[in-house]
């Protein structure tokens, strides 16, 4: 996606109403929806062991991203409350990022993986492909975890309507901006 279609989480940026570009869904009871995911990059290295190339994954970096074209807020009297609650979804994803990064590091760092291919050049190419698939499979689990945590956040705060609960989350999120 182009830069205009993705907003990377930043401690200096707060979501605005204009960041929610999708049309609201009249069939849902929610008054808002934020599309938030992690993008990731990594370094792949390899070493030859005999005739075989073994690859290893290093430097996995996650970025928390908000997708304006898939996010919406229904116009209502409580737009400010909804906007703050949706910022909370973005902040929650950022808050979980270190835990997810640690788990990815545990799954891959220090491990060497075999790959297929008839020569070293093919093996290096397949190593890139295999590492991408391995990380994508692992990230699928963590995207589910993020979804579950977001559901819990919505449930505990009743979509931002239980102000005391929302404030507890907001206080936790403030630590991200220090």
Short mmCIF file of C-alpha atoms in Angstrom, two decimals:
data_model
loop_
_atom_site.label_atom_id
_atom_site.label_comp_id
_atom_site.label_asym_id
_atom_site.label_seq_id
_atom_site.Cartn_x
_atom_site.Cartn_y
_atom_site.Cartn_z
CA UNK A 1 0.00 0.00 0.00
CA UNK A 2 1.17 3.51 -0.62
CA UNK A 3 2.10 5.77 2.25
CA UNK A 4 -1.31 7.48 2.10
CA UNK A 5 -3.07 4.17 2.67
CA UNK A 6 -1.20 3.12 5.81
CA UNK A 7 -0.41 4.93 9.05
CA UNK A 8 2.47 3.48 11.05
CA UNK A 9 2.06 3.82 14.82
CA UNK A 10 4.04 6.72 16.26
CA UNK A 11 4.09 8.12 19.78
CA UNK A 12 3.65 11.58 18.25
CA UNK A 13 0.62 10.80 16.09
CA UNK A 14 -3.00 10.41 17.17
CA UNK A 15 -5.71 9.16 14.84
CA UNK A 16 -8.06 11.79 13.44
CA UNK A 17 -11.58 11.43 12.15
CA UNK A 18 -10.28 12.03 8.63
CA UNK A 19 -8.10 8.89 8.96
CA UNK A 20 -11.25 6.73 8.84
CA UNK A 21 -11.99 6.62 5.12
CA UNK A 22 -14.21 3.56 4.67
CA UNK A 23 -18.00 3.79 4.67
CA UNK A 24 -19.63 2.54 7.85
CA UNK A 25 -21.55 -0.69 7.70
CA UNK A 26 -25.21 -0.07 8.58
CA UNK A 27 -25.72 -3.79 9.25
CA UNK A 28 -23.37 -3.85 12.25
CA UNK A 29 -24.13 -2.66 15.74
CA UNK A 30 -20.63 -1.24 16.26
CA UNK A 31 -20.20 2.45 15.64
CA UNK A 32 -16.59 2.12 14.52
CA UNK A 33 -13.97 -0.24 13.16
CA UNK A 34 -10.19 0.07 12.92
CA UNK A 35 -8.20 -2.16 10.59
CA UNK A 36 -4.87 -2.72 12.34
CA UNK A 37 -2.16 -5.23 11.47
CA UNK A 38 1.54 -5.77 11.78
CA UNK A 39 3.89 -5.50 8.86
CA UNK A 40 7.27 -7.14 9.24
CA UNK A 41 10.69 -7.25 7.71
CA UNK A 42 13.64 -9.50 8.52
CA UNK A 43 17.13 -10.35 7.46
CA UNK A 44 17.93 -13.78 6.10
CA UNK A 45 21.46 -15.09 6.08
CA UNK A 46 22.88 -18.40 5.01
CA UNK A 47 25.96 -20.48 5.34
CA UNK A 48 27.19 -23.41 3.36
CA UNK A 49 27.59 -26.65 5.22
CA UNK A 50 29.13 -29.08 2.76
CA UNK A 51 27.00 -28.95 -0.40
CA UNK A 52 23.98 -27.67 1.50
CA UNK A 53 22.92 -24.14 2.32
CA UNK A 54 21.42 -23.61 5.78
CA UNK A 55 19.59 -20.36 6.35
CA UNK A 56 18.82 -18.43 9.47
CA UNK A 57 16.50 -15.56 10.24
CA UNK A 58 17.64 -12.43 12.06
CA UNK A 59 16.50 -8.88 12.81
CA UNK A 60 12.73 -9.32 12.68
CA UNK A 61 11.15 -5.86 12.91
CA UNK A 62 7.40 -5.40 13.37
CA UNK A 63 5.54 -2.21 12.54
CA UNK A 64 2.03 -1.56 13.85
CA UNK A 65 -0.11 -0.22 11.01
CA UNK A 66 -3.54 1.35 10.72
CA UNK A 67 -5.38 1.03 7.38
CA UNK A 68 -7.56 4.10 6.74
CA UNK A 69 -9.27 2.67 3.65
CA UNK A 70 -10.59 -0.26 5.73
CA UNK A 71 -11.48 1.73 8.87
CA UNK A 72 -14.61 3.71 9.66
CA UNK A 73 -16.44 5.67 12.34
CA UNK A 74 -20.17 6.15 12.16
CA UNK A 75 -21.09 9.78 12.64
CA UNK A 76 -22.81 10.17 16.02
CA UNK A 77 -22.91 12.46 18.99
CA UNK A 78 -19.99 10.60 20.59
CA UNK A 79 -17.38 10.84 17.83
CA UNK A 80 -14.67 12.05 20.26
CA UNK A 81 -15.24 9.04 22.53
CA UNK A 82 -15.21 6.65 19.58
CA UNK A 83 -12.05 8.20 18.20
CA UNK A 84 -10.30 7.85 21.56
CA UNK A 85 -11.43 4.22 21.84
CA UNK A 86 -10.20 3.44 18.32
CA UNK A 87 -6.85 5.08 19.14
CA UNK A 88 -6.82 2.59 22.01
CA UNK A 89 -7.01 -0.29 19.52
CA UNK A 90 -3.98 1.13 17.70
CA UNK A 91 -2.14 1.67 21.00
CA UNK A 92 -3.03 -1.83 22.21
CA UNK A 93 -1.45 -3.35 19.10
CA UNK A 94 1.70 -1.30 19.71
CA UNK A 95 1.71 -2.32 23.38
CA UNK A 96 1.62 -6.01 22.39
CA UNK A 97 4.37 -5.65 19.77
CA UNK A 98 7.36 -6.31 22.09
CA UNK A 99 5.80 -9.54 23.37
CA UNK A 100 5.12 -10.73 19.84
CA UNK A 101 8.63 -9.77 18.73
CA UNK A 102 10.12 -11.78 21.62
CA UNK A 103 8.09 -14.83 20.61
CA UNK A 104 9.21 -14.51 17.00
CA UNK A 105 12.81 -14.24 18.12
CA UNK A 106 12.37 -17.37 20.27
CA UNK A 107 10.89 -19.22 17.30
CA UNK A 108 13.67 -18.33 14.84
CA UNK A 109 16.83 -16.82 16.27
CA UNK A 110 19.80 -19.12 16.68
CA UNK A 111 18.21 -21.83 14.53
CA UNK A 112 19.38 -22.98 11.13
CA UNK A 113 16.96 -24.28 8.56
CA UNK A 114 17.48 -26.51 5.53
CA UNK A 115 16.16 -25.54 2.16
CA UNK A 116 15.66 -27.18 -1.19
CA UNK A 117 17.36 -26.44 -4.49
CA UNK A 118 19.82 -28.09 -6.84
CA UNK A 119 22.59 -25.55 -6.40
CA UNK A 120 23.58 -22.85 -3.94
CA UNK A 121 21.88 -20.07 -5.91
CA UNK A 122 18.57 -21.97 -5.98
CA UNK A 123 18.94 -22.84 -2.29
CA UNK A 124 19.40 -19.15 -1.43
CA UNK A 125 16.31 -18.24 -3.45
CA UNK A 126 14.25 -20.97 -1.80
CA UNK A 127 15.59 -19.90 1.60
CA UNK A 128 14.07 -16.42 1.04
CA UNK A 129 10.77 -18.00 0.03
CA UNK A 130 10.79 -20.47 2.95
CA UNK A 131 11.65 -17.80 5.53
CA UNK A 132 8.80 -15.64 4.26
CA UNK A 133 6.34 -18.51 4.59
CA UNK A 134 7.63 -19.48 8.03
CA UNK A 135 7.29 -15.95 9.38
CA UNK A 136 3.87 -15.48 7.76
CA UNK A 137 2.63 -18.69 9.39
CA UNK A 138 3.92 -17.59 12.77
CA UNK A 139 2.44 -14.09 12.34
CA UNK A 140 -0.96 -15.58 11.53
CA UNK A 141 -1.07 -16.91 15.11
CA UNK A 142 -0.12 -13.51 16.48
CA UNK A 143 -2.69 -11.66 14.37
CA UNK A 144 -5.29 -13.97 15.97
CA UNK A 145 -3.85 -13.10 19.38
CA UNK A 146 -4.17 -9.38 18.55
CA UNK A 147 -7.76 -9.93 17.44
CA UNK A 148 -8.59 -11.70 20.72
CA UNK A 149 -6.95 -8.96 22.78
CA UNK A 150 -8.90 -6.31 20.87
CA UNK A 151 -12.13 -8.20 21.54
CA UNK A 152 -11.24 -8.27 25.24
CA UNK A 153 -10.57 -4.52 25.18
CA UNK A 154 -13.97 -3.89 23.55
CA UNK A 155 -15.68 -6.17 26.06
CA UNK A 156 -14.08 -4.67 29.15
CA UNK A 157 -14.77 -1.09 28.06
CA UNK A 158 -18.08 -1.79 26.28
CA UNK A 159 -16.59 -0.08 23.21
CA UNK A 160 -15.39 2.85 25.31
CA UNK A 161 -18.73 3.40 27.05
CA UNK A 162 -17.53 2.26 30.50
CA UNK A 163 -15.45 5.32 31.18
CA UNK A 164 -13.62 3.99 34.26
CA UNK A 165 -12.44 0.90 32.37
CA UNK A 166 -11.53 2.97 29.31
CA UNK A 167 -9.51 5.29 31.55
CA UNK A 168 -7.52 2.34 32.94
CA UNK A 169 -6.57 1.35 29.41
CA UNK A 170 -5.83 4.97 28.47
CA UNK A 171 -3.47 5.24 31.45
CA UNK A 172 -1.69 2.08 30.30
CA UNK A 173 -1.43 3.44 26.74
CA UNK A 174 0.08 6.73 27.95
CA UNK A 175 3.24 4.81 28.89
CA UNK A 176 3.84 4.21 25.17
CA UNK A 177 4.29 7.92 24.61
CA UNK A 178 6.92 8.58 27.28
#
